Amino acid sequence: MRILILGAGGMVGRRLVDKLLADGNLAGQPIEAIDAFDVVEPSFDSASGAIRIESSAGDIADPGTVQALVAKRPEMIFHLAAIVSGEAEADFEKGYRINLDGMHHLLEAIRAQGDAYRPRLVFNSSIAVFGAPFEDQISDTFLQAPLTSYGTQKAICELLLADYTRKGFVDGVGIRLPTIVVRPGKPNKAASGFFSGIIREPLAGHEAILPVDDEVRHWVASPAAAVGFLLHAATMDTEILGHRRSLTMPGLSITIREMIEALREVAGDEVAGRIRREPDATIEKIVSGWPRDFRADRAVEAGFVADTDFASIIRAHIADEAGREGAQ
Amino acid sequence: MRILILGAGGMVGRRLVDKLLADGNLAGQPIEAIDAFDVVEPSFDSASGAIRIESSAGDIADPGTVQALVAKRPEMIFHLAAIVSGEAEADFEKGYRINLDGMHHLLEAIRAQGDAYRPRLVFNSSIAVFGAPFEDQISDTFLQAPLTSYGTQKAICELLLADYTRKGFVDGVGIRLPTIVVRPGKPNKAASGFFSGIIREPLAGHEAILPVDDEVRHWVASPAAAVGFLLHAATMDTEILGHRRSLTMPGLSITIREMIEALREVAGDEVAGRIRREPDATIEKIVSGWPRDFRADRAVEAGFVADTDFASIIRAHIADEAGREGAQ
């Protein structure tokens, strides 16, 4: 089996590649090659050598680049590449080019292959396809009315994925990821960054800023759960999806207060005390437009598995960090 | 005021132009010029001469064509141009080119004007943005999960319209038209054609084929109501829409049996007797996937007015036909 991963250099993409290398197979089929594509060429440790990794870099908005990758006829494609929310909002043209044109080129390149080529395509969508006002618990039949260009682009990609699948060109599954917590690495500029920051930074001995109220509720999943979603989407029987090919992934609906309580439970008072409240009206306004809770019934029925509790997410993050330091 | 109408040569487009010519103004502002564009150059009787009509023909999927029309800086744009459902399903590329790229080029041409140019853009969408399984009465927060390429293209255009409006490039209103009944003229190949055919043909002395069961329920509006929707969308205060810029138009939810009863009431037994039942499994299957009933609450609150009853629609059709014959 040949696997193409667009956006392989990102946080979730790297974890996915690592997992595939460790497993060596997908859905019972041995993996022969992984094409790992990103805007900057990603490098992976393919020490075992059983799986060939072909890393490359380029612009997903360039049709020829995408065509060349698809011409290798991967049986499985993960499309994780995207400009993040903040950048898509700041640079209107770039957002549409990367997030919309990129997906459209990919689907067209697959369609152009013909010859009954019909790969599974797993597309990373986002809960940003939803916009306020919401239901208390957003159901699987709630409308997609995004309030950002990023969410608009993801919602459009979901529609294209469903139509190209319905017409038999591809076997698509779109997964709407919750906010991923705890993201490793340095704080980034995403408005959602503090959800990870208030866990990661205190654990690392640093102070973290909390810009919103403790009662703010959000929909989160761990990095490990995200990789689990991708693998399940890649291997599941898609017949049960019918024509609605995108699903809200199951997450945890949790308040900031509950997150901090879990941190205190796992790591103690001193660590939890490193969070400093510094309300930021701009971030509070952005966050107030985000969904807080879902009923992800279809995804659960389709076998997607959520994290069990937030303390476990924190413990997994601590173990990951220990593993990372051990490897250095 | 300058008005641009894309798709001015179609049934609704022609009625819209006639109404604008008769009124002479829109939202209290005198109309100076109407750019009437279609794939075949439409001709209108501008006998009064007070309003300049500039008809032209071209390909809406050609960016330069659309740019030239927008360069005249119309304050009001009606975008009614589309490849119909059946053709978009049969010719995948053409459907996306005309129905999606056409709209995207239009929005980009408007954005490129800059200089605070922000026209009102009324976009003809369709209830085809919805796909089965449905709620009994489809609400304003029900998801768009189309089951045709046409519906997919319309749903994508709605998302683009909302995002370009949110970013301040345009002042957009999307209206999802019910099936228009009674369409004048010859029977066409649309799967929905029989809804008009079973009224129009018996009234004209011809037999009509009914390919579905009498209990089939559908969502319909008259041609006059459709023009009313367009004019209200053009002149309404759009502030009340918030960021959800597309609305399901109010229609009549009516069964075939009720339509035939109304025909009998208006035109008598002999006319109603000209309907021959000839079930067609293919059409029955297509129609079973169509929405039957809506709660168009937002549109009603925003001032859009539905037809009152089906007998009135038939009487208006009879009056229209008499007017047409009188004019010949």
Coordinates of N, CA, C and O in Angstrom, one line a residue, chain B residues 176-291:
Chain B
R176 N -33.3 31.0 -1.5 CA -33.5 29.6 -2.0 C -34.9 29.5 -2.5 O -35.9 29.5 -1.7
L177 N -35.0 29.5 -3.8 CA -36.4 29.5 -4.4 C -37.0 28.1 -4.3 O -36.3 27.1 -4.5
P178 N -38.3 28.0 -3.9 CA -39.1 26.8 -4.1 C -39.1 26.4 -5.6 O -38.7 27.2 -6.5
T179 N -39.7 25.3 -5.9 CA -39.9 24.9 -7.3 C -41.0 25.9 -7.8 O -42.0 26.2 -7.2
I180 N -40.7 26.5 -9.0 CA -41.6 27.5 -9.5 C -42.7 26.8 -10.4 O -42.4 26.1 -11.3
V181 N -43.9 27.1 -10.0 CA -45.1 26.6 -10.6 C -46.1 27.7 -10.7 O -46.3 28.4 -9.7
V182 N -46.7 28.0 -11.8 CA -46.7 27.3 -13.1 C -45.7 27.9 -14.0 O -45.7 29.2 -14.3
R183 N -44.7 27.2 -14.5 CA -43.8 27.7 -15.5 C -44.5 27.7 -16.8 O -45.1 26.7 -17.2
P184 N -44.4 28.9 -17.5 CA -45.0 28.9 -18.9 C -44.1 28.2 -19.9 O -43.1 27.7 -19.6
G185 N -44.6 28.2 -21.1 CA -43.8 27.6 -22.2 C -44.0 26.1 -22.4 O -44.9 25.5 -21.8
K186 N -43.1 25.6 -23.1 CA -43.1 24.2 -23.5 C -42.6 23.3 -22.3 O -41.9 23.8 -21.5
P187 N -43.1 22.0 -22.2 CA -42.5 21.2 -21.2 C -41.0 21.1 -21.4 O -40.5 21.0 -22.5
N188 N -40.2 21.1 -20.3 CA -38.8 20.9 -20.4 C -38.4 19.6 -19.8 O -39.2 18.8 -19.3
K189 N -37.1 19.3 -19.8 CA -36.6 18.0 -19.4 C -36.3 17.9 -17.9 O -35.9 16.8 -17.4
A190 N -36.5 19.0 -17.2 CA -36.3 18.9 -15.7 C -37.2 17.9 -15.1 O -38.3 17.7 -15.4
A191 N -36.6 17.2 -14.1 CA -37.4 16.1 -13.4 C -38.6 16.7 -12.7 O -39.6 16.1 -12.5
S192 N -38.5 18.0 -12.4 CA -39.6 18.7 -11.7 C -40.6 19.3 -12.6 O -41.6 19.9 -12.2
G193 N -40.4 19.1 -13.9 CA -41.2 19.7 -15.0 C -42.7 19.4 -14.8 O -43.6 20.2 -15.1
F194 N -43.0 18.2 -14.4 CA -44.5 17.8 -14.3 C -45.3 18.6 -13.3 O -46.5 18.7 -13.5
F195 N -44.6 19.2 -12.3 CA -45.4 20.0 -11.4 C -46.1 21.2 -12.1 O -47.2 21.5 -11.7
S196 N -45.4 21.8 -13.1 CA -46.0 22.8 -13.9 C -46.9 22.2 -15.0 O -48.0 22.7 -15.3
G197 N -46.4 21.1 -15.5 CA -47.1 20.4 -16.7 C -48.5 20.1 -16.4 O -49.4 20.3 -17.2
I198 N -48.7 19.5 -15.2 CA -50.1 19.0 -14.9 C -51.1 20.2 -14.7 O -52.3 19.9 -14.7
I199 N -50.6 21.4 -14.6 CA -51.5 22.6 -14.6 C -51.6 23.2 -16.0 O -52.6 23.4 -16.6
R200 N -50.4 23.5 -16.5 CA -50.3 24.3 -17.8 C -50.9 23.6 -19.0 O -51.7 24.1 -19.7
E201 N -50.6 22.3 -19.1 CA -51.0 21.6 -20.3 C -52.5 21.4 -20.3 O -53.1 21.6 -21.4
P202 N -53.1 20.9 -19.3 CA -54.6 20.7 -19.3 C -55.3 22.1 -19.6 O -56.3 22.1 -20.3
L203 N -54.8 23.2 -19.0 CA -55.4 24.5 -19.3 C -55.3 24.8 -20.7 O -56.2 25.5 -21.3
A204 N -54.2 24.4 -21.4 CA -54.0 24.7 -22.8 C -54.7 23.7 -23.7 O -54.5 23.7 -25.0
G205 N -55.5 22.8 -23.1 CA -56.2 21.8 -23.9 C -55.4 20.5 -24.2 O -55.9 19.7 -25.0
H206 N -54.3 20.4 -23.6 CA -53.4 19.2 -23.9 C -53.5 18.2 -22.7 O -53.7 18.6 -21.6
E207 N -53.1 17.0 -23.0 CA -53.0 16.0 -22.0 C -51.6 16.2 -21.3 O -50.7 16.6 -21.9
A208 N -51.6 15.9 -20.0 CA -50.4 16.0 -19.2 C -50.1 14.6 -18.5 O -51.1 14.0 -18.1
I209 N -48.9 14.3 -18.4 CA -48.5 13.0 -17.8 C -48.1 13.3 -16.3 O -47.3 14.2 -16.1
L210 N -48.7 12.5 -15.4 CA -48.3 12.6 -14.0 C -47.4 11.4 -13.6 O -48.0 10.3 -13.5
P211 N -46.1 11.5 -13.4 CA -45.3 10.4 -13.2 C -45.1 9.9 -11.8 O -44.5 8.9 -11.5
V212 N -45.7 10.6 -10.9 CA -45.6 10.3 -9.4 C -47.0 10.1 -8.8 O -48.0 10.5 -9.4
D213 N -47.0 9.6 -7.6 CA -48.2 9.4 -6.8 C -48.9 10.7 -6.4 O -48.2 11.8 -6.2
D214 N -50.2 10.7 -6.3 CA -51.0 11.9 -6.0 C -50.6 12.4 -4.6 O -50.9 13.6 -4.3
E215 N -50.1 11.6 -3.7 CA -49.8 12.0 -2.4 C -48.4 12.7 -2.2 O -48.0 13.1 -1.1
V216 N -47.7 12.7 -3.3 CA -46.3 13.4 -3.3 C -46.5 14.9 -2.9 O -47.4 15.6 -3.4
R217 N -45.7 15.3 -1.9 CA -45.8 16.7 -1.4 C -44.6 17.4 -1.8 O -43.5 16.9 -1.9
H218 N -44.8 18.7 -2.2 CA -43.7 19.5 -2.6 C -43.8 20.9 -2.2 O -44.8 21.3 -1.6
W219 N -42.7 21.7 -2.4 CA -42.6 23.1 -1.9 C -42.6 24.0 -3.1 O -41.6 24.0 -3.9
V220 N -43.6 24.8 -3.3 CA -43.7 25.5 -4.6 C -44.0 27.0 -4.4 O -44.5 27.4 -3.3
A221 N -43.7 27.8 -5.4 CA -44.0 29.2 -5.4 C -44.3 29.6 -6.8 O -43.8 29.0 -7.8
S222 N -45.0 30.7 -7.0 CA -45.4 31.2 -8.3 C -44.3 32.0 -8.9 O -43.4 32.5 -8.2
P223 N -44.3 32.2 -10.2 CA -43.3 33.1 -10.9 C -43.4 34.5 -10.3 O -42.4 35.2 -10.1
A224 N -44.6 35.0 -10.0 CA -44.8 36.3 -9.5 C -44.2 36.4 -8.1 O -43.5 37.4 -7.7
A225 N -44.4 35.4 -7.3 CA -43.7 35.3 -5.9 C -42.2 35.4 -6.0 O -41.6 36.1 -5.3
A226 N -41.7 34.6 -7.0 CA -40.2 34.6 -7.2 C -39.7 36.0 -7.5 O -38.7 36.4 -6.9
V227 N -40.4 36.8 -8.3 CA -39.9 38.1 -8.6 C -40.1 39.0 -7.4 O -39.2 39.8 -7.1
G228 N -41.1 38.8 -6.6 CA -41.3 39.5 -5.4 C -40.2 39.2 -4.4 O -39.7 40.1 -3.7
F229 N -39.7 38.0 -4.3 CA -38.6 37.6 -3.5 C -37.4 38.4 -3.9 O -36.6 38.9 -3.1
L230 N -37.1 38.4 -5.2 CA -35.9 39.1 -5.7 C -35.9 40.6 -5.4 O -34.9 41.1 -4.9
L231 N -37.1 41.2 -5.6 CA -37.2 42.6 -5.3 C -37.0 42.9 -3.8 O -36.4 43.9 -3.4
H232 N -37.6 42.1 -3.0 CA -37.5 42.3 -1.5 C -36.1 42.1 -1.1 O -35.6 42.8 -0.3
A233 N -35.4 41.1 -1.7 CA -34.0 40.8 -1.3 C -33.1 42.0 -1.7 O -32.1 42.3 -1.1
A234 N -33.5 42.7 -2.8 CA -32.8 43.8 -3.3 C -32.9 45.1 -2.5 O -32.1 45.9 -2.4
T235 N -34.1 45.2 -1.8 CA -34.4 46.4 -1.1 C -34.5 46.3 0.4 O -34.5 47.4 1.1
M236 N -34.4 45.1 0.9 CA -34.6 45.0 2.4 C -33.4 45.5 3.2 O -32.3 45.7 2.6
D237 N -33.6 45.7 4.4 CA -32.5 46.0 5.4 C -31.8 44.7 5.7 O -32.4 43.8 6.3
T238 N -30.5 44.6 5.3 CA -29.8 43.3 5.4 C -29.2 43.1 6.8 O -28.7 42.0 7.2
E239 N -29.3 44.2 7.6 CA -28.7 44.1 9.0 C -29.3 42.9 9.8 O -28.6 42.2 10.5
I240 N -30.6 42.7 9.6 CA -31.3 41.7 10.4 C -30.8 40.3 10.1 O -31.1 39.4 10.8
L241 N -30.1 40.1 9.0 CA -29.7 38.8 8.6 C -28.5 38.3 9.4 O -28.2 37.1 9.4
G242 N -27.8 39.2 10.0 CA -26.5 38.8 10.6 C -25.6 38.2 9.6 O -25.5 38.7 8.5
H243 N -24.9 37.2 10.0 CA -23.9 36.6 9.1 C -24.5 35.4 8.3 O -23.8 34.9 7.4
R244 N -25.8 35.1 8.5 CA -26.4 34.0 7.7 C -27.2 34.7 6.6 O -28.3 35.1 6.8
R245 N -26.6 34.8 5.5 CA -27.1 35.6 4.4 C -28.0 34.9 3.4 O -28.5 35.5 2.4
S246 N -28.2 33.6 3.5 CA -29.1 32.9 2.6 C -30.3 32.4 3.4 O -30.2 31.9 4.5
L247 N -31.4 32.5 2.7 CA -32.7 32.2 3.4 C -33.6 31.3 2.5 O -33.6 31.5 1.3
T248 N -34.2 30.3 3.1 CA -35.2 29.5 2.4 C -36.5 30.4 2.2 O -37.0 30.9 3.2
M249 N -36.9 30.6 1.0 CA -38.1 31.4 0.7 C -39.3 30.7 1.1 O -39.5 29.5 1.0
P250 N -40.3 31.5 1.6 CA -41.6 30.9 2.0 C -42.3 30.4 0.7 O -42.4 31.1 -0.3
G251 N -42.9 29.2 0.8 CA -43.6 28.6 -0.3 C -44.9 28.0 0.2 O -45.3 28.2 1.3
L252 N -45.5 27.3 -0.7 CA -46.7 26.4 -0.3 C -46.2 25.0 -0.3 O -45.6 24.5 -1.2
S253 N -46.5 24.3 0.8 CA -46.3 22.9 0.9 C -47.6 22.2 0.5 O -48.6 22.3 1.2
I254 N -47.6 21.5 -0.7 CA -48.8 21.1 -1.2 C -48.6 19.7 -1.9 O -47.6 19.4 -2.5
T255 N -49.7 18.9 -1.8 CA -49.6 17.6 -2.5 C -50.1 17.7 -3.9 O -50.8 18.7 -4.3
I256 N -49.8 16.7 -4.7 CA -50.3 16.7 -6.1 C -51.8 16.6 -6.1 O -52.5 17.3 -6.9
R257 N -52.4 15.9 -5.1 CA -53.8 15.8 -5.0 C -54.5 17.1 -4.8 O -55.4 17.5 -5.5
E258 N -53.8 17.9 -3.9 CA -54.4 19.3 -3.6 C -54.2 20.2 -4.8 O -55.0 21.1 -5.1
M259 N -53.1 20.0 -5.6 CA -52.9 20.8 -6.8 C -54.0 20.5 -7.8 O -54.6 21.5 -8.4
I260 N -54.3 19.2 -8.0 CA -55.4 18.9 -9.0 C -56.7 19.3 -8.5 O -57.5 19.8 -9.3
E261 N -57.0 19.3 -7.2 CA -58.3 19.8 -6.7 C -58.4 21.3 -7.0 O -59.5 21.7 -7.3
A262 N -57.3 22.0 -6.8 CA -57.3 23.4 -7.1 C -57.6 23.7 -8.6 O -58.3 24.6 -8.9
L263 N -57.0 22.9 -9.4 CA -57.2 23.0 -10.9 C -58.7 22.8 -11.2 O -59.3 23.5 -12.0
R264 N -59.3 21.7 -10.5 CA -60.7 21.4 -10.8 C -61.5 22.6 -10.3 O -62.5 23.0 -11.0
E265 N -61.2 23.2 -9.2 CA -62.0 24.3 -8.6 C -61.9 25.5 -9.6 O -62.9 26.1 -9.8
V266 N -60.8 25.7 -10.2 CA -60.6 26.9 -11.0 C -61.1 26.7 -12.4 O -61.8 27.6 -13.0
A267 N -60.8 25.5 -13.0 CA -61.1 25.3 -14.4 C -62.0 24.2 -14.7 O -62.4 24.0 -15.9
G268 N -62.5 23.4 -13.7 CA -63.5 22.5 -14.0 C -63.0 21.0 -14.2 O -61.8 20.8 -14.3
D269 N -64.0 20.1 -14.2 CA -63.7 18.7 -14.3 C -63.0 18.3 -15.6 O -62.1 17.5 -15.6
E270 N -63.4 18.9 -16.7 CA -62.9 18.5 -18.0 C -61.4 18.8 -18.1 O -60.6 17.9 -18.5
V271 N -61.0 20.0 -17.6 CA -59.6 20.3 -17.6 C -58.8 19.4 -16.7 O -57.8 18.8 -17.1
A272 N -59.3 19.2 -15.5 CA -58.6 18.3 -14.5 C -58.6 16.9 -15.0 O -57.7 16.1 -14.6
G273 N -59.5 16.5 -15.9 CA -59.5 15.2 -16.4 C -58.4 14.9 -17.5 O -58.3 13.8 -17.9
R274 N -57.7 16.0 -17.9 CA -56.7 15.8 -18.9 C -55.3 15.3 -18.3 O -54.3 15.3 -19.0
I275 N -55.3 15.0 -17.0 CA -54.1 14.5 -16.4 C -54.1 12.9 -16.4 O -55.0 12.3 -16.0
R276 N -53.1 12.4 -17.1 CA -53.0 10.9 -17.2 C -51.9 10.4 -16.2 O -50.8 10.9 -16.3
R277 N -52.2 9.4 -15.4 CA -51.2 8.9 -14.4 C -50.4 7.8 -15.1 O -50.9 6.8 -15.7
E278 N -49.1 8.0 -15.2 CA -48.2 7.1 -15.8 C -46.9 7.0 -14.9 O -46.0 7.7 -15.2
P279 N -47.0 6.2 -13.8 CA -45.9 6.2 -12.9 C -44.5 6.0 -13.6 O -44.4 5.1 -14.5
D280 N -43.5 6.7 -13.1 CA -42.2 6.6 -13.7 C -41.2 6.4 -12.5 O -41.0 7.3 -11.7
A281 N -40.7 5.2 -12.4 CA -39.9 4.8 -11.2 C -38.6 5.7 -11.1 O -38.3 6.1 -9.9
T282 N -38.1 6.1 -12.2 CA -36.9 7.0 -12.1 C -37.2 8.3 -11.5 O -36.6 8.8 -10.6
I283 N -38.3 8.9 -12.0 CA -38.7 10.2 -11.5 C -39.2 10.1 -10.1 O -38.9 11.0 -9.2
E284 N -39.9 9.1 -9.8 CA -40.4 8.9 -8.4 C -39.2 8.8 -7.4 O -39.2 9.4 -6.3
K285 N -38.1 8.2 -7.9 CA -36.9 8.0 -7.0 C -36.3 9.4 -6.8 O -35.9 9.8 -5.7
I286 N -36.1 10.2 -7.9 CA -35.5 11.5 -7.8 C -36.4 12.4 -6.9 O -35.9 13.0 -5.9
V287 N -37.7 12.4 -7.1 CA -38.6 13.2 -6.3 C -38.6 12.9 -4.8 O -38.7 13.7 -4.0
S288 N -38.4 11.6 -4.6 CA -38.4 11.1 -3.2 C -37.3 11.7 -2.4 O -37.3 11.8 -1.1
G289 N -36.2 12.2 -3.1 CA -35.1 12.8 -2.4 C -35.2 14.3 -2.2 O -34.3 15.0 -1.7
W290 N -36.3 14.8 -2.7 CA -36.5 16.3 -2.6 C -37.3 16.7 -1.3 O -38.1 16.0 -0.8
P291 N -36.9 17.9 -0.8 CA -37.6 18.4 0.4 C -39.1 18.7 0.1 O -39.5 19.0 -1.0

